[in-house]
PDB file of C-alpha atoms in Angstrom:
ATOM      1  CA  MET A   1       4.517  -5.624  28.669  1.00  0.00           C
ATOM      2  CA  GLY A   2       1.770  -7.533  30.080  1.00  0.00           C
ATOM      3  CA  LYS A   3      -0.836  -9.167  28.216  1.00  0.00           C
ATOM      4  CA  SER A   4      -3.239  -6.438  28.856  1.00  0.00           C
ATOM      5  CA  ASP A   5      -0.596  -3.812  27.260  1.00  0.00           C
ATOM      6  CA  ILE A   6      -0.540  -6.363  23.661  1.00  0.00           C
ATOM      7  CA  LEU A   7      -4.056  -6.405  23.628  1.00  0.00           C
ATOM      8  CA  ASN A   8      -3.900  -2.411  23.578  1.00  0.00           C
ATOM      9  CA  ILE A   9      -1.577  -2.563  21.579  1.00  0.00           C
ATOM     10  CA  LEU A  10      -3.532  -4.912  18.839  1.00  0.00           C
ATOM     11  CA  ARG A  11      -7.206  -3.008  19.727  1.00  0.00           C
ATOM     12  CA  SER A  12      -5.475   0.030  18.672  1.00  0.00           C
ATOM     13  CA  LYS A  13      -6.382   1.775  14.822  1.00  0.00           C
ATOM     14  CA  ALA A  14      -2.709   1.787  13.932  1.00  0.00           C
ATOM     15  CA  SER A  15      -1.228  -1.557  11.838  1.00  0.00           C
ATOM     16  CA  VAL A  16       2.400   0.122  12.637  1.00  0.00           C
ATOM     17  CA  PHE A  17       4.105   1.023  15.564  1.00  0.00           C
ATOM     18  CA  THR A  18       7.874   2.338  16.694  1.00  0.00           C
ATOM     19  CA  PHE A  19      10.042   0.185  19.977  1.00  0.00           C
ATOM     20  CA  LYS A  20       9.114   3.988  21.019  1.00  0.00           C
ATOM     21  CA  ASP A  21       5.007   3.545  21.201  1.00  0.00           C
ATOM     22  CA  ILE A  22       5.175   0.345  22.555  1.00  0.00           C
ATOM     23  CA  LEU A  23       7.336   2.341  25.103  1.00  0.00           C
ATOM     24  CA  LEU A  24       5.117   4.346  26.145  1.00  0.00           C
ATOM     25  CA  ALA A  25       1.874   2.143  25.868  1.00  0.00           C
ATOM     26  CA  THR A  26       3.526  -0.137  29.001  1.00  0.00           C
ATOM     27  CA  ASP A  27       4.173   1.150  31.802  1.00  0.00           C
ATOM     28  CA  ASN A  28       7.545   1.361  33.154  1.00  0.00           C
ATOM     29  CA  VAL A  29       9.411  -1.311  31.444  1.00  0.00           C
ATOM     30  CA  LYS A  30      13.172  -1.193  30.931  1.00  0.00           C
ATOM     31  CA  PRO A  31      14.014  -1.512  27.396  1.00  0.00           C
ATOM     32  CA  LEU A  32      16.038  -4.127  27.773  1.00  0.00           C
ATOM     33  CA  LEU A  33      12.249  -6.315  29.279  1.00  0.00           C
ATOM     34  CA  LEU A  34      10.937  -4.454  26.539  1.00  0.00           C
ATOM     35  CA  LYS A  35      12.678  -6.770  23.804  1.00  0.00           C
ATOM     36  CA  ARG A  36      12.697  -9.392  25.757  1.00  0.00           C
ATOM     37  CA  ARG A  37       9.079  -9.546  25.633  1.00  0.00           C
ATOM     38  CA  LEU A  38       8.529  -8.297  22.137  1.00  0.00           C
ATOM     39  CA  ASN A  39      10.724 -11.099  21.136  1.00  0.00           C
ATOM     40  CA  TYR A  40       8.530 -13.435  23.383  1.00  0.00           C
ATOM     41  CA  TYR A  41       5.431 -12.382  21.102  1.00  0.00           C
ATOM     42  CA  ILE A  42       6.965 -12.044  17.708  1.00  0.00           C
ATOM     43  CA  SER A  43       7.804 -15.882  18.445  1.00  0.00           C
ATOM     44  CA  LYS A  44       4.132 -17.042  19.214  1.00  0.00           C
ATOM     45  CA  GLY A  45       2.557 -14.616  16.549  1.00  0.00           C
ATOM     46  CA  GLU A  46       1.256 -11.952  18.372  1.00  0.00           C
ATOM     47  CA  LEU A  47       3.311  -9.323  17.355  1.00  0.00           C
ATOM     48  CA  TYR A  48       5.194  -9.387  13.700  1.00  0.00           C
ATOM     49  CA  HIS A  49       8.689  -8.068  13.201  1.00  0.00           C
ATOM     50  CA  ILE A  50       9.219  -5.030  10.180  1.00  0.00           C
ATOM     51  CA  ARG A  51      12.453  -4.282  11.194  1.00  0.00           C
ATOM     52  CA  ARG A  52      14.794  -3.195  13.254  1.00  0.00           C
ATOM     53  CA  GLY A  53      12.791  -1.078  15.980  1.00  0.00           C
ATOM     54  CA  LEU A  54       9.099  -1.316  13.881  1.00  0.00           C
ATOM     55  CA  TYR A  55       6.851  -3.901  14.688  1.00  0.00           C
ATOM     56  CA  ALA A  56       3.237  -4.412  13.251  1.00  0.00           C
ATOM     57  CA  LYS A  57       0.133  -6.448  14.160  1.00  0.00           C
ATOM     58  CA  ASP A  58       0.313  -8.830  11.024  1.00  0.00           C
ATOM     59  CA  LYS A  59       2.279  -8.703   7.905  1.00  0.00           C
ATOM     60  CA  ASN A  60      -0.629  -7.129   6.533  1.00  0.00           C
ATOM     61  CA  TYR A  61      -0.018  -3.332   7.764  1.00  0.00           C
ATOM     62  CA  ASP A  62       0.224  -0.606   5.935  1.00  0.00           C
ATOM     63  CA  ARG A  63       2.712  -0.218   3.843  1.00  0.00           C
ATOM     64  CA  LEU A  64       2.066   3.814   3.505  1.00  0.00           C
ATOM     65  CA  GLU A  65       1.469   4.195   7.338  1.00  0.00           C
ATOM     66  CA  LEU A  66       4.980   2.319   7.729  1.00  0.00           C
ATOM     67  CA  ALA A  67       6.297   4.460   5.845  1.00  0.00           C
ATOM     68  CA  THR A  68       5.819   7.394   8.055  1.00  0.00           C
ATOM     69  CA  LYS A  69       7.093   5.746  10.760  1.00  0.00           C
ATOM     70  CA  ILE A  70      10.372   4.973   9.407  1.00  0.00           C
ATOM     71  CA  PHE A  71      11.470   8.746   9.686  1.00  0.00           C
ATOM     72  CA  THR A  72       9.442  11.389  11.848  1.00  0.00           C
ATOM     73  CA  PRO A  73       8.965  13.889  10.879  1.00  0.00           C
ATOM     74  CA  SER A  74       7.608  12.723   7.152  1.00  0.00           C
ATOM     75  CA  TYR A  75       4.379  12.453   5.328  1.00  0.00           C
ATOM     76  CA  VAL A  76       3.385  10.616   2.081  1.00  0.00           C
ATOM     77  CA  SER A  77       4.179  12.647  -1.196  1.00  0.00           C
ATOM     78  CA  PHE A  78       5.517  13.140  -4.359  1.00  0.00           C
ATOM     79  CA  GLU A  79       4.762  10.463  -6.905  1.00  0.00           C
ATOM     80  CA  THR A  80       2.633   8.737  -4.513  1.00  0.00           C
ATOM     81  CA  ILE A  81      -0.526  11.026  -3.964  1.00  0.00           C
ATOM     82  CA  LEU A  82      -0.155  12.811  -7.696  1.00  0.00           C
ATOM     83  CA  MET A  83      -0.550   9.226  -9.173  1.00  0.00           C
ATOM     84  CA  GLU A  84      -3.610   8.532  -6.451  1.00  0.00           C
ATOM     85  CA  ALA A  85      -4.547  11.733  -7.425  1.00  0.00           C
ATOM     86  CA  GLY A  86      -4.807  10.715 -11.638  1.00  0.00           C
ATOM     87  CA  ILE A  87      -2.185  13.682 -12.214  1.00  0.00           C
ATOM     88  CA  ILE A  88      -0.057  11.934 -13.234  1.00  0.00           C
ATOM     89  CA  PHE A  89      -0.228   8.434 -15.199  1.00  0.00           C
ATOM     90  CA  GLN A  90       2.933   6.478 -14.865  1.00  0.00           C
ATOM     91  CA  TYR A  91       2.558   3.762 -12.374  1.00  0.00           C
ATOM     92  CA  TYR A  92       6.040   3.437  -9.291  1.00  0.00           C
ATOM     93  CA  SER A  93       5.222   0.683  -6.858  1.00  0.00           C
ATOM     94  CA  THR A  94       7.900   2.870  -5.009  1.00  0.00           C
ATOM     95  CA  ILE A  95       6.359   5.061  -1.858  1.00  0.00           C
ATOM     96  CA  PHE A  96       7.677   8.563  -2.333  1.00  0.00           C
ATOM     97  CA  VAL A  97       7.678  10.248   1.315  1.00  0.00           C
ATOM     98  CA  ALA A  98       8.987  14.084   2.634  1.00  0.00           C
ATOM     99  CA  THR A  99      11.550  13.863   5.255  1.00  0.00           C
ATOM    100  CA  TYR A 100      14.774  15.463   6.634  1.00  0.00           C
ATOM    101  CA  GLN A 101      17.132  13.147   4.509  1.00  0.00           C
ATOM    102  CA  THR A 102      17.273  11.333   1.631  1.00  0.00           C
ATOM    103  CA  LYS A 103      17.470   7.406   1.378  1.00  0.00           C
ATOM    104  CA  GLU A 104      15.979   4.466  -0.476  1.00  0.00           C
ATOM    105  CA  ILE A 105      15.529   1.143   1.789  1.00  0.00           C
ATOM    106  CA  ILE A 106      14.004  -1.731   0.402  1.00  0.00           C
ATOM    107  CA  CYS A 107      11.462  -3.407   3.202  1.00  0.00           C
ATOM    108  CA  ASN A 108       9.430  -6.571   3.062  1.00  0.00           C
ATOM    109  CA  GLY A 109       9.617  -6.246  -1.098  1.00  0.00           C
ATOM    110  CA  GLN A 110       8.698  -2.940  -1.093  1.00  0.00           C
ATOM    111  CA  THR A 111      11.061   0.447  -1.915  1.00  0.00           C
ATOM    112  CA  TYR A 112      10.501   2.971   0.033  1.00  0.00           C
ATOM    113  CA  SER A 113      12.164   6.667  -1.180  1.00  0.00           C
ATOM    114  CA  PHE A 114      12.536   9.571   1.654  1.00  0.00           C
ATOM    115  CA  LYS A 115      13.671  13.003  -0.211  1.00  0.00           C
ATOM    116  CA  LYS A 116      14.887  15.533   1.775  1.00  0.00           C
ATOM    117  CA  ILE A 117      12.956  18.933   1.844  1.00  0.00           C
ATOM    118  CA  LYS A 118      13.626  21.821   4.320  1.00  0.00           C
ATOM    119  CA  ASP A 119      13.155  22.189   8.028  1.00  0.00           C
ATOM    120  CA  THR A 120      10.592  24.462   7.722  1.00  0.00           C
ATOM    121  CA  ILE A 121       8.150  23.474   5.097  1.00  0.00           C
ATOM    122  CA  LEU A 122       9.006  19.646   6.500  1.00  0.00           C
ATOM    123  CA  ILE A 123       7.130  20.501   9.993  1.00  0.00           C
ATOM    124  CA  ASN A 124       4.334  23.385   8.334  1.00  0.00           C
ATOM    125  CA  ASN A 125       1.346  21.197   8.242  1.00  0.00           C
ATOM    126  CA  ALA A 126      -0.588  23.287   5.689  1.00  0.00           C
ATOM    127  CA  GLY A 127      -2.439  20.548   3.313  1.00  0.00           C
ATOM    128  CA  ILE A 128      -0.648  17.633   4.802  1.00  0.00           C
ATOM    129  CA  GLU A 129      -4.037  15.727   5.955  1.00  0.00           C
ATOM    130  CA  ASP A 130      -4.041  13.333   8.501  1.00  0.00           C
ATOM    131  CA  ARG A 131      -4.698   9.945   7.229  1.00  0.00           C
ATOM    132  CA  GLY A 132      -6.062   8.433  10.346  1.00  0.00           C
ATOM    133  CA  SER A 133      -2.624   6.912  11.101  1.00  0.00           C
ATOM    134  CA  TYR A 134      -0.340   8.378   9.236  1.00  0.00           C
ATOM    135  CA  PHE A 135       0.115  12.061   7.281  1.00  0.00           C
ATOM    136  CA  ALA A 136      -0.145  12.769   3.710  1.00  0.00           C
ATOM    137  CA  ALA A 137       0.217  15.946   1.470  1.00  0.00           C
ATOM    138  CA  SER A 138      -2.892  16.972  -0.640  1.00  0.00           C
ATOM    139  CA  LYS A 139      -2.684  16.745  -4.115  1.00  0.00           C
ATOM    140  CA  GLU A 140      -1.728  20.674  -4.239  1.00  0.00           C
ATOM    141  CA  ARG A 141       0.789  20.739  -1.505  1.00  0.00           C
ATOM    142  CA  ALA A 142       2.108  17.288  -3.400  1.00  0.00           C
ATOM    143  CA  PHE A 143       2.523  18.954  -6.491  1.00  0.00           C
ATOM    144  CA  LEU A 144       4.600  22.006  -4.367  1.00  0.00           C
ATOM    145  CA  ASP A 145       6.464  19.093  -3.882  1.00  0.00           C
ATOM    146  CA  ILE A 146       7.510  17.889  -6.615  1.00  0.00           C
ATOM    147  CA  LEU A 147       8.213  21.490  -8.203  1.00  0.00           C
ATOM    148  CA  TYR A 148      10.486  21.940  -4.829  1.00  0.00           C
ATOM    149  CA  LEU A 149      12.558  19.341  -5.933  1.00  0.00           C
ATOM    150  CA  ASN A 150      12.795  19.174  -9.860  1.00  0.00           C
ATOM    151  CA  LYS A 151      12.879  22.491 -12.264  1.00  0.00           C
ATOM    152  CA  SER A 152      11.313  20.581 -14.659  1.00  0.00           C
ATOM    153  CA  TYR A 153       8.523  17.971 -14.341  1.00  0.00           C
ATOM    154  CA  HIS A 154       6.198  16.429 -16.746  1.00  0.00           C
ATOM    155  CA  PHE A 155       2.669  16.786 -14.873  1.00  0.00           C
ATOM    156  CA  ASP A 156       0.079  14.331 -17.267  1.00  0.00           C
ATOM    157  CA  ASN A 157      -3.176  15.552 -15.890  1.00  0.00           C
ATOM    158  CA  LEU A 158      -3.784  19.175 -14.199  1.00  0.00           C
ATOM    159  CA  SER A 159      -7.318  19.255 -13.525  1.00  0.00           C
ATOM    160  CA  PRO A 160      -7.746  17.029 -10.441  1.00  0.00           C
ATOM    161  CA  LEU A 161      -5.692  20.293  -9.145  1.00  0.00           C
ATOM    162  CA  ASN A 162      -7.382  23.487  -7.274  1.00  0.00           C
ATOM    163  CA  PHE A 163      -4.545  26.196  -8.497  1.00  0.00           C
ATOM    164  CA  ASP A 164      -6.074  28.358  -5.957  1.00  0.00           C
ATOM    165  CA  LYS A 165      -4.817  25.953  -3.021  1.00  0.00           C
ATOM    166  CA  VAL A 166      -1.288  25.526  -4.754  1.00  0.00           C
ATOM    167  CA  LEU A 167      -1.527  29.426  -4.917  1.00  0.00           C
ATOM    168  CA  THR A 168      -2.249  29.608  -1.043  1.00  0.00           C
ATOM    169  CA  LEU A 169       0.726  27.125   0.044  1.00  0.00           C
ATOM    170  CA  LEU A 170       2.796  28.090  -2.371  1.00  0.00           C
ATOM    171  CA  PRO A 171       4.443  30.964   0.098  1.00  0.00           C
ATOM    172  CA  ILE A 172       5.584  28.321   2.270  1.00  0.00           C
ATOM    173  CA  TYR A 173       8.252  27.384  -0.076  1.00  0.00           C
ATOM    174  CA  ASN A 174       9.687  30.965  -0.342  1.00  0.00           C
ATOM    175  CA  ASN A 175      11.139  30.235  -4.128  1.00  0.00           C
ATOM    176  CA  GLN A 176      11.055  32.498  -7.184  1.00  0.00           C
ATOM    177  CA  ARG A 177      12.065  29.309  -9.485  1.00  0.00           C
ATOM    178  CA  MET A 178       9.029  27.425  -7.637  1.00  0.00           C
ATOM    179  CA  THR A 179       6.689  30.678  -8.484  1.00  0.00           C
ATOM    180  CA  LYS A 180       7.553  30.886 -12.427  1.00  0.00           C
ATOM    181  CA  ARG A 181       7.449  27.299 -12.862  1.00  0.00           C
ATOM    182  CA  VAL A 182       3.634  27.476 -11.394  1.00  0.00           C
ATOM    183  CA  GLN A 183       2.726  30.297 -13.163  1.00  0.00           C
ATOM    184  CA  PHE A 184       3.817  28.333 -16.566  1.00  0.00           C
ATOM    185  CA  TYR A 185       1.959  25.289 -15.160  1.00  0.00           C
ATOM    186  CA  PHE A 186      -1.396  27.687 -14.265  1.00  0.00           C
ATOM    187  CA  LYS A 187      -1.141  29.500 -17.838  1.00  0.00           C
ATOM    188  CA  LYS A 188      -1.394  25.623 -19.471  1.00  0.00           C
ATOM    189  CA  PHE A 189      -4.059  24.534 -17.774  1.00  0.00           C
ATOM    190  CA  GLN A 190      -6.018  27.328 -18.404  1.00  0.00           C
ATOM    191  CA  ALA A 191      -5.055  27.121 -22.010  1.00  0.00           C
ATOM    192  CA  ASP A 192      -5.760  23.403 -21.848  1.00  0.00           C
ATOM    193  CA  ARG A 193      -9.519  24.485 -20.517  1.00  0.00           C
ATOM    194  CA  THR A 194     -10.155  26.670 -23.562  1.00  0.00           C
ATOM    195  CA  PRO A 195     -12.541  25.554 -25.658  1.00  0.00           C
ATOM    196  CA  LEU A 196     -11.746  25.943 -29.700  1.00  0.00           C
TER     197      LEU A 196
END
């Protein structure tokens, strides 16, 4: 890994890199040699070591991007997206991520909650948005992800949801219980919109 390699990494749009990302960006560098070179760039302040196997340009990295680099495949979802969309009003400082295992990790003071969803759902990209350096669920997909893991959940405001999109995404989950819950929420949504 030469100076030009590190400059290419620092110029990229991404703010977080895995060891594998960096290894692929270099020309046939042996992993042990790459680790030594990374340690050199960290000591010079040109790279920031987040945790084992994860690096950033500096301490101001995108925490949502990091969330999807810890485990792959993964995407930001659940309360993180619903809060952003105004569907739930409760504030969560934790970043919630859909992936292949359930685990909670604290990194640089930020809590990341990884929730396991079935592989067939996880790898289906319907309702998943590319945000440049990471993937995130649409509000409709996040709504369904929550219902997939929770038999009941309180949503504060269903008006941001497009129920046509919800119904289009629903078959991904192949779950009768969810279908009934979605119908319940849809009826509640329509009743709330009906003028007195």
